Amino acid sequence: MATARAGVAGSDARLANPVAASAVELIAEPPLVPLGALHRGRQALSARISLRNVSRRRLEVRLSPATRAAGVVVRIRPDRVVVRPGRARVVGITIRATTRPAGPGALRGAIRAVAGPGARLRIDWSAAVPIDRPPVVTRVALSRSAFAPDDQRPAVLSLVAGRVDGSVERPQLLPLSRLEIELHRGRRRLGTLARLRDVLPGRYAFGVTGRGPRGARLAPGRYLLRVVGVPVGGGRVTRIDLPFRVK
């Protein structure tokens, strides 16, 4: 967590100073504010920061942008709060990008919180700028297009979720906030066979046993698996359909 300390005369920043260490008055949670992803067509991102007073005195905190990327407007609301001892106040930060840099990349900046003479706190923020190219789910394949229900030897649905853009030196991960596998028959949605949240980029495999969402064996006939991938921070949702037949 980010911490603000009151200044201590005669202290040396290169040495551990127990007096200065005890002078921490204000902490920010989170210390690094993730604003999400700035997808194409989106200009603003917002987040909230909790400022906690860990001192024994009342703090009047003033907040202002410390640094910011070019073409970015930063707003803090409220920009002045009073935090009583042992209590916390929540403030909101919104960034608006007048120009969106080419992805993959990031926008970065910081907020300055001043709580009286000598007590200063720097809170960094960042926003990812991904490459907006669908899809976020690729290489989707079903090992067998026709099979009988079998719990011991199921058909295998394999896929690659998310992406890794950029270069080896500066990779940018695009994870999924949600990955779902739905079961359909004709125009009817029968339910969800699997749902994963906060999915890191990588290869995944699922067993398709020939059972429905409630566990019952599927009747013979034609069905469809729909893979749905939702990228973190919004962006275009990927939907891929795979037909199969139950014998």
PDB file of N, CA and C in Angstrom, residues 38-119:
ATOM      1  N   LEU A  38      -8.319   0.635 -22.166  1.00  0.00           N
ATOM      2  CA  LEU A  38      -8.898   1.689 -22.997  1.00  0.00           C
ATOM      3  C   LEU A  38      -9.052   1.133 -24.413  1.00  0.00           C
ATOM      4  N   HIS A  39     -10.199   0.501 -24.644  1.00  0.00           N
ATOM      5  CA  HIS A  39     -10.460  -0.076 -25.951  1.00  0.00           C
ATOM      6  C   HIS A  39     -10.845   1.012 -26.949  1.00  0.00           C
ATOM      7  N   ARG A  40     -10.736   0.693 -28.206  1.00  0.00           N
ATOM      8  CA  ARG A  40     -11.079   1.644 -29.264  1.00  0.00           C
ATOM      9  C   ARG A  40     -12.540   2.066 -29.133  1.00  0.00           C
ATOM     10  N   GLY A  41     -12.778   3.359 -29.272  1.00  0.00           N
ATOM     11  CA  GLY A  41     -14.124   3.889 -29.113  1.00  0.00           C
ATOM     12  C   GLY A  41     -14.457   4.282 -27.688  1.00  0.00           C
ATOM     13  N   ARG A  42     -13.552   4.015 -26.763  1.00  0.00           N
ATOM     14  CA  ARG A  42     -13.768   4.379 -25.360  1.00  0.00           C
ATOM     15  C   ARG A  42     -12.754   5.436 -24.968  1.00  0.00           C
ATOM     16  N   GLN A  43     -13.220   6.522 -24.345  1.00  0.00           N
ATOM     17  CA  GLN A  43     -12.328   7.626 -24.012  1.00  0.00           C
ATOM     18  C   GLN A  43     -12.063   7.768 -22.524  1.00  0.00           C
ATOM     19  N   ALA A  44     -12.979   7.299 -21.680  1.00  0.00           N
ATOM     20  CA  ALA A  44     -12.854   7.545 -20.239  1.00  0.00           C
ATOM     21  C   ALA A  44     -12.810   6.238 -19.452  1.00  0.00           C
ATOM     22  N   LEU A  45     -12.030   6.252 -18.369  1.00  0.00           N
ATOM     23  CA  LEU A  45     -11.948   5.141 -17.429  1.00  0.00           C
ATOM     24  C   LEU A  45     -11.989   5.709 -16.018  1.00  0.00           C
ATOM     25  N   SER A  46     -12.588   4.959 -15.095  1.00  0.00           N
ATOM     26  CA  SER A  46     -12.726   5.448 -13.720  1.00  0.00           C
ATOM     27  C   SER A  46     -12.370   4.357 -12.725  1.00  0.00           C
ATOM     28  N   ALA A  47     -11.981   4.793 -11.530  1.00  0.00           N
ATOM     29  CA  ALA A  47     -11.690   3.878 -10.427  1.00  0.00           C
ATOM     30  C   ALA A  47     -11.867   4.636  -9.117  1.00  0.00           C
ATOM     31  N   ARG A  48     -11.845   3.894  -8.015  1.00  0.00           N
ATOM     32  CA  ARG A  48     -11.988   4.514  -6.697  1.00  0.00           C
ATOM     33  C   ARG A  48     -10.777   4.179  -5.839  1.00  0.00           C
ATOM     34  N   ILE A  49     -10.415   5.119  -4.981  1.00  0.00           N
ATOM     35  CA  ILE A  49      -9.270   4.965  -4.086  1.00  0.00           C
ATOM     36  C   ILE A  49      -9.739   5.224  -2.662  1.00  0.00           C
ATOM     37  N   SER A  50      -9.299   4.383  -1.742  1.00  0.00           N
ATOM     38  CA  SER A  50      -9.605   4.569  -0.326  1.00  0.00           C
ATOM     39  C   SER A  50      -8.402   5.196   0.372  1.00  0.00           C
ATOM     40  N   LEU A  51      -8.617   6.315   1.041  1.00  0.00           N
ATOM     41  CA  LEU A  51      -7.574   6.996   1.812  1.00  0.00           C
ATOM     42  C   LEU A  51      -7.855   6.782   3.293  1.00  0.00           C
ATOM     43  N   ARG A  52      -6.923   6.119   3.980  1.00  0.00           N
ATOM     44  CA  ARG A  52      -7.133   5.804   5.400  1.00  0.00           C
ATOM     45  C   ARG A  52      -6.158   6.589   6.268  1.00  0.00           C
ATOM     46  N   ASN A  53      -6.694   7.186   7.301  1.00  0.00           N
ATOM     47  CA  ASN A  53      -5.908   7.954   8.268  1.00  0.00           C
ATOM     48  C   ASN A  53      -5.461   7.014   9.380  1.00  0.00           C
ATOM     49  N   VAL A  54      -4.149   6.754   9.462  1.00  0.00           N
ATOM     50  CA  VAL A  54      -3.621   5.869  10.496  1.00  0.00           C
ATOM     51  C   VAL A  54      -2.894   6.660  11.580  1.00  0.00           C
ATOM     52  N   SER A  55      -3.109   7.969  11.592  1.00  0.00           N
ATOM     53  CA  SER A  55      -2.496   8.808  12.621  1.00  0.00           C
ATOM     54  C   SER A  55      -3.512   9.084  13.729  1.00  0.00           C
ATOM     55  N   ARG A  56      -3.109   9.911  14.673  1.00  0.00           N
ATOM     56  CA  ARG A  56      -4.000  10.270  15.775  1.00  0.00           C
ATOM     57  C   ARG A  56      -4.579  11.668  15.615  1.00  0.00           C
ATOM     58  N   ARG A  57      -4.341  12.251  14.452  1.00  0.00           N
ATOM     59  CA  ARG A  57      -4.857  13.599  14.246  1.00  0.00           C
ATOM     60  C   ARG A  57      -5.749  13.646  13.009  1.00  0.00           C
ATOM     61  N   ARG A  58      -6.578  14.639  12.965  1.00  0.00           N
ATOM     62  CA  ARG A  58      -7.470  14.858  11.835  1.00  0.00           C
ATOM     63  C   ARG A  58      -6.656  15.354  10.643  1.00  0.00           C
ATOM     64  N   LEU A  59      -6.874  14.743   9.478  1.00  0.00           N
ATOM     65  CA  LEU A  59      -6.116  15.101   8.288  1.00  0.00           C
ATOM     66  C   LEU A  59      -7.031  15.746   7.253  1.00  0.00           C
ATOM     67  N   GLU A  60      -6.591  16.869   6.748  1.00  0.00           N
ATOM     68  CA  GLU A  60      -7.264  17.489   5.611  1.00  0.00           C
ATOM     69  C   GLU A  60      -6.401  17.216   4.381  1.00  0.00           C
ATOM     70  N   VAL A  61      -6.922  16.396   3.484  1.00  0.00           N
ATOM     71  CA  VAL A  61      -6.145  15.893   2.354  1.00  0.00           C
ATOM     72  C   VAL A  61      -6.567  16.618   1.078  1.00  0.00           C
ATOM     73  N   ARG A  62      -5.590  17.145   0.377  1.00  0.00           N
ATOM     74  CA  ARG A  62      -5.825  17.786  -0.915  1.00  0.00           C
ATOM     75  C   ARG A  62      -5.214  16.906  -2.002  1.00  0.00           C
ATOM     76  N   LEU A  63      -5.963  16.654  -3.055  1.00  0.00           N
ATOM     77  CA  LEU A  63      -5.521  15.758  -4.124  1.00  0.00           C
ATOM     78  C   LEU A  63      -5.450  16.513  -5.444  1.00  0.00           C
ATOM     79  N   SER A  64      -4.428  16.187  -6.225  1.00  0.00           N
ATOM     80  CA  SER A  64      -4.248  16.818  -7.529  1.00  0.00           C
ATOM     81  C   SER A  64      -3.426  15.897  -8.416  1.00  0.00           C
ATOM     82  N   PRO A  65      -3.532  16.028  -9.745  1.00  0.00           N
ATOM     83  CA  PRO A  65      -2.691  15.224 -10.637  1.00  0.00           C
ATOM     84  C   PRO A  65      -1.218  15.577 -10.444  1.00  0.00           C
ATOM     85  N   ALA A  66      -0.374  14.560 -10.315  1.00  0.00           N
ATOM     86  CA  ALA A  66       1.070  14.788 -10.181  1.00  0.00           C
ATOM     87  C   ALA A  66       1.748  14.692 -11.538  1.00  0.00           C
ATOM     88  N   THR A  67       1.506  13.599 -12.232  1.00  0.00           N
ATOM     89  CA  THR A  67       2.016  13.418 -13.596  1.00  0.00           C
ATOM     90  C   THR A  67       0.911  12.780 -14.417  1.00  0.00           C
ATOM     91  N   ARG A  68       1.001  12.941 -15.723  1.00  0.00           N
ATOM     92  CA  ARG A  68       0.008  12.329 -16.599  1.00  0.00           C
ATOM     93  C   ARG A  68       0.593  12.202 -17.993  1.00  0.00           C
ATOM     94  N   ALA A  69       0.052  11.259 -18.742  1.00  0.00           N
ATOM     95  CA  ALA A  69       0.487  11.064 -20.119  1.00  0.00           C
ATOM     96  C   ALA A  69      -0.056  12.193 -20.989  1.00  0.00           C
ATOM     97  N   ALA A  70       0.607  12.431 -22.099  1.00  0.00           N
ATOM     98  CA  ALA A  70       0.162  13.478 -23.016  1.00  0.00           C
ATOM     99  C   ALA A  70      -1.215  13.134 -23.572  1.00  0.00           C
ATOM    100  N   GLY A  71      -2.069  14.154 -23.665  1.00  0.00           N
ATOM    101  CA  GLY A  71      -3.404  13.952 -24.204  1.00  0.00           C
ATOM    102  C   GLY A  71      -4.380  13.334 -23.236  1.00  0.00           C
ATOM    103  N   VAL A  72      -4.059  13.335 -21.937  1.00  0.00           N
ATOM    104  CA  VAL A  72      -4.923  12.739 -20.919  1.00  0.00           C
ATOM    105  C   VAL A  72      -5.344  13.806 -19.917  1.00  0.00           C
ATOM    106  N   VAL A  73      -6.633  13.881 -19.650  1.00  0.00           N
ATOM    107  CA  VAL A  73      -7.177  14.780 -18.630  1.00  0.00           C
ATOM    108  C   VAL A  73      -7.549  13.938 -17.415  1.00  0.00           C
ATOM    109  N   VAL A  74      -7.090  14.353 -16.233  1.00  0.00           N
ATOM    110  CA  VAL A  74      -7.339  13.616 -14.998  1.00  0.00           C
ATOM    111  C   VAL A  74      -8.254  14.445 -14.102  1.00  0.00           C
ATOM    112  N   ARG A  75      -9.323  13.824 -13.618  1.00  0.00           N
ATOM    113  CA  ARG A  75     -10.236  14.484 -12.689  1.00  0.00           C
ATOM    114  C   ARG A  75     -10.344  13.658 -11.416  1.00  0.00           C
ATOM    115  N   ILE A  76     -10.329  14.347 -10.296  1.00  0.00           N
ATOM    116  CA  ILE A  76     -10.428  13.696  -8.988  1.00  0.00           C
ATOM    117  C   ILE A  76     -11.617  14.306  -8.265  1.00  0.00           C
ATOM    118  N   ARG A  77     -12.528  13.463  -7.805  1.00  0.00           N
ATOM    119  CA  ARG A  77     -13.721  13.941  -7.112  1.00  0.00           C
ATOM    120  C   ARG A  77     -13.994  13.090  -5.887  1.00  0.00           C
ATOM    121  N   PRO A  78     -14.069  13.718  -4.705  1.00  0.00           N
ATOM    122  CA  PRO A  78     -13.725  15.111  -4.424  1.00  0.00           C
ATOM    123  C   PRO A  78     -12.211  15.284  -4.382  1.00  0.00           C
ATOM    124  N   ASP A  79     -11.749  16.505  -4.602  1.00  0.00           N
ATOM    125  CA  ASP A  79     -10.304  16.754  -4.578  1.00  0.00           C
ATOM    126  C   ASP A  79      -9.818  17.275  -3.230  1.00  0.00           C
ATOM    127  N   ARG A  80     -10.726  17.328  -2.269  1.00  0.00           N
ATOM    128  CA  ARG A  80     -10.358  17.726  -0.908  1.00  0.00           C
ATOM    129  C   ARG A  80     -11.262  16.963   0.059  1.00  0.00           C
ATOM    130  N   VAL A  81     -10.650  16.225   0.984  1.00  0.00           N
ATOM    131  CA  VAL A  81     -11.418  15.446   1.952  1.00  0.00           C
ATOM    132  C   VAL A  81     -10.817  15.610   3.342  1.00  0.00           C
ATOM    133  N   VAL A  82     -11.658  15.469   4.333  1.00  0.00           N
ATOM    134  CA  VAL A  82     -11.222  15.449   5.727  1.00  0.00           C
ATOM    135  C   VAL A  82     -11.365  14.016   6.234  1.00  0.00           C
ATOM    136  N   VAL A  83     -10.257  13.457   6.738  1.00  0.00           N
ATOM    137  CA  VAL A  83     -10.250  12.074   7.201  1.00  0.00           C
ATOM    138  C   VAL A  83      -9.934  12.062   8.693  1.00  0.00           C
ATOM    139  N   ARG A  84     -10.850  11.563   9.476  1.00  0.00           N
ATOM    140  CA  ARG A  84     -10.647  11.505  10.926  1.00  0.00           C
ATOM    141  C   ARG A  84      -9.761  10.317  11.301  1.00  0.00           C
ATOM    142  N   PRO A  85      -9.153  10.348  12.476  1.00  0.00           N
ATOM    143  CA  PRO A  85      -8.259   9.262  12.890  1.00  0.00           C
ATOM    144  C   PRO A  85      -8.948   7.896  12.832  1.00  0.00           C
ATOM    145  N   GLY A  86      -8.277   6.948  12.211  1.00  0.00           N
ATOM    146  CA  GLY A  86      -8.809   5.599  12.117  1.00  0.00           C
ATOM    147  C   GLY A  86      -9.893   5.405  11.080  1.00  0.00           C
ATOM    148  N   ARG A  87     -10.253   6.448  10.365  1.00  0.00           N
ATOM    149  CA  ARG A  87     -11.321   6.359   9.379  1.00  0.00           C
ATOM    150  C   ARG A  87     -10.751   6.422   7.967  1.00  0.00           C
ATOM    151  N   ALA A  88     -11.612   6.170   6.986  1.00  0.00           N
ATOM    152  CA  ALA A  88     -11.198   6.201   5.581  1.00  0.00           C
ATOM    153  C   ALA A  88     -12.222   6.977   4.770  1.00  0.00           C
ATOM    154  N   ARG A  89     -11.756   7.586   3.697  1.00  0.00           N
ATOM    155  CA  ARG A  89     -12.616   8.271   2.738  1.00  0.00           C
ATOM    156  C   ARG A  89     -12.303   7.748   1.342  1.00  0.00           C
ATOM    157  N   VAL A  90     -13.333   7.672   0.537  1.00  0.00           N
ATOM    158  CA  VAL A  90     -13.182   7.174  -0.828  1.00  0.00           C
ATOM    159  C   VAL A  90     -13.272   8.334  -1.801  1.00  0.00           C
ATOM    160  N   VAL A  91     -12.326   8.387  -2.723  1.00  0.00           N
ATOM    161  CA  VAL A  91     -12.338   9.396  -3.777  1.00  0.00           C
ATOM    162  C   VAL A  91     -12.334   8.677  -5.123  1.00  0.00           C
ATOM    163  N   GLY A  92     -12.845   9.351  -6.120  1.00  0.00           N
ATOM    164  CA  GLY A  92     -12.895   8.782  -7.460  1.00  0.00           C
ATOM    165  C   GLY A  92     -11.905   9.456  -8.389  1.00  0.00           C
ATOM    166  N   ILE A  93     -11.323   8.681  -9.278  1.00  0.00           N
ATOM    167  CA  ILE A  93     -10.415   9.215 -10.292  1.00  0.00           C
ATOM    168  C   ILE A  93     -10.953   8.823 -11.662  1.00  0.00           C
ATOM    169  N   THR A  94     -10.992   9.779 -12.558  1.00  0.00           N
ATOM    170  CA  THR A  94     -11.421   9.539 -13.933  1.00  0.00           C
ATOM    171  C   THR A  94     -10.381  10.109 -14.880  1.00  0.00           C
ATOM    172  N   ILE A  95      -9.973   9.312 -15.835  1.00  0.00           N
ATOM    173  CA  ILE A  95      -9.078   9.821 -16.874  1.00  0.00           C
ATOM    174  C   ILE A  95      -9.841   9.843 -18.191  1.00  0.00           C
ATOM    175  N   ARG A  96      -9.583  10.862 -18.970  1.00  0.00           N
ATOM    176  CA  ARG A  96     -10.189  10.978 -20.294  1.00  0.00           C
ATOM    177  C   ARG A  96      -9.073  11.211 -21.304  1.00  0.00           C
ATOM    178  N   ALA A  97      -8.972  10.307 -22.264  1.00  0.00           N
ATOM    179  CA  ALA A  97      -7.915  10.387 -23.271  1.00  0.00           C
ATOM    180  C   ALA A  97      -8.456  11.091 -24.511  1.00  0.00           C
ATOM    181  N   THR A  98      -7.913  12.251 -24.805  1.00  0.00           N
ATOM    182  CA  THR A  98      -8.337  12.976 -26.004  1.00  0.00           C
ATOM    183  C   THR A  98      -7.783  12.334 -27.267  1.00  0.00           C
ATOM    184  N   THR A  99      -6.648  11.671 -27.126  1.00  0.00           N
ATOM    185  CA  THR A  99      -6.082  10.892 -28.233  1.00  0.00           C
ATOM    186  C   THR A  99      -5.679   9.525 -27.692  1.00  0.00           C
ATOM    187  N   ARG A 100      -6.003   8.488 -28.436  1.00  0.00           N
ATOM    188  CA  ARG A 100      -5.683   7.126 -28.006  1.00  0.00           C
ATOM    189  C   ARG A 100      -4.415   6.657 -28.706  1.00  0.00           C
ATOM    190  N   PRO A 101      -3.371   6.319 -27.932  1.00  0.00           N
ATOM    191  CA  PRO A 101      -2.141   5.828 -28.562  1.00  0.00           C
ATOM    192  C   PRO A 101      -2.356   4.462 -29.194  1.00  0.00           C
ATOM    193  N   ALA A 102      -1.490   4.115 -30.104  1.00  0.00           N
ATOM    194  CA  ALA A 102      -1.584   2.805 -30.748  1.00  0.00           C
ATOM    195  C   ALA A 102      -1.236   1.708 -29.753  1.00  0.00           C
ATOM    196  N   GLY A 103      -1.966   0.617 -29.806  1.00  0.00           N
ATOM    197  CA  GLY A 103      -1.677  -0.515 -28.946  1.00  0.00           C
ATOM    198  C   GLY A 103      -0.679  -1.466 -29.598  1.00  0.00           C
ATOM    199  N   PRO A 104      -0.057  -2.343 -28.807  1.00  0.00           N
ATOM    200  CA  PRO A 104      -0.238  -2.444 -27.363  1.00  0.00           C
ATOM    201  C   PRO A 104       0.609  -1.416 -26.629  1.00  0.00           C
ATOM    202  N   GLY A 105       0.081  -0.923 -25.533  1.00  0.00           N
ATOM    203  CA  GLY A 105       0.802   0.074 -24.758  1.00  0.00           C
ATOM    204  C   GLY A 105       0.052   0.363 -23.472  1.00  0.00           C
ATOM    205  N   ALA A 106       0.362   1.485 -22.868  1.00  0.00           N
ATOM    206  CA  ALA A 106      -0.282   1.843 -21.606  1.00  0.00           C
ATOM    207  C   ALA A 106      -0.212   3.346 -21.407  1.00  0.00           C
ATOM    208  N   LEU A 107      -1.180   3.860 -20.680  1.00  0.00           N
ATOM    209  CA  LEU A 107      -1.162   5.236 -20.204  1.00  0.00           C
ATOM    210  C   LEU A 107      -0.860   5.189 -18.717  1.00  0.00           C
ATOM    211  N   ARG A 108       0.026   6.064 -18.261  1.00  0.00           N
ATOM    212  CA  ARG A 108       0.414   6.056 -16.851  1.00  0.00           C
ATOM    213  C   ARG A 108       0.455   7.471 -16.310  1.00  0.00           C
ATOM    214  N   GLY A 109       0.262   7.567 -15.019  1.00  0.00           N
ATOM    215  CA  GLY A 109       0.345   8.856 -14.356  1.00  0.00           C
ATOM    216  C   GLY A 109       0.301   8.661 -12.859  1.00  0.00           C
ATOM    217  N   ALA A 110       0.144   9.751 -12.133  1.00  0.00           N
ATOM    218  CA  ALA A 110       0.131   9.677 -10.671  1.00  0.00           C
ATOM    219  C   ALA A 110      -0.735  10.792 -10.110  1.00  0.00           C
ATOM    220  N   ILE A 111      -1.197  10.569  -8.882  1.00  0.00           N
ATOM    221  CA  ILE A 111      -1.965  11.553  -8.123  1.00  0.00           C
ATOM    222  C   ILE A 111      -1.151  11.930  -6.898  1.00  0.00           C
ATOM    223  N   ARG A 112      -1.179  13.193  -6.563  1.00  0.00           N
ATOM    224  CA  ARG A 112      -0.491  13.675  -5.371  1.00  0.00           C
ATOM    225  C   ARG A 112      -1.532  13.965  -4.290  1.00  0.00           C
ATOM    226  N   ALA A 113      -1.318  13.390  -3.120  1.00  0.00           N
ATOM    227  CA  ALA A 113      -2.174  13.652  -1.962  1.00  0.00           C
ATOM    228  C   ALA A 113      -1.329  14.329  -0.894  1.00  0.00           C
ATOM    229  N   VAL A 114      -1.734  15.519  -0.490  1.00  0.00           N
ATOM    230  CA  VAL A 114      -1.008  16.291   0.520  1.00  0.00           C
ATOM    231  C   VAL A 114      -1.886  16.392   1.755  1.00  0.00           C
ATOM    232  N   ALA A 115      -1.361  15.898   2.871  1.00  0.00           N
ATOM    233  CA  ALA A 115      -2.115  15.893   4.125  1.00  0.00           C
ATOM    234  C   ALA A 115      -1.370  16.727   5.157  1.00  0.00           C
ATOM    235  N   GLY A 116      -1.422  18.037   5.000  1.00  0.00           N
ATOM    236  CA  GLY A 116      -0.749  18.912   5.950  1.00  0.00           C
ATOM    237  C   GLY A 116       0.714  19.068   5.603  1.00  0.00           C
ATOM    238  N   PRO A 117       1.431  19.866   6.366  1.00  0.00           N
ATOM    239  CA  PRO A 117       2.846  20.132   6.076  1.00  0.00           C
ATOM    240  C   PRO A 117       3.696  18.867   6.222  1.00  0.00           C
ATOM    241  N   GLY A 118       4.408  18.537   5.148  1.00  0.00           N
ATOM    242  CA  GLY A 118       5.363  17.431   5.209  1.00  0.00           C
ATOM    243  C   GLY A 118       4.801  16.062   4.923  1.00  0.00           C
ATOM    244  N   ALA A 119       3.481  15.892   4.914  1.00  0.00           N
ATOM    245  CA  ALA A 119       2.884  14.576   4.673  1.00  0.00           C
ATOM    246  C   ALA A 119       2.376  14.521   3.242  1.00  0.00           C
TER     247      ALA A 119
END
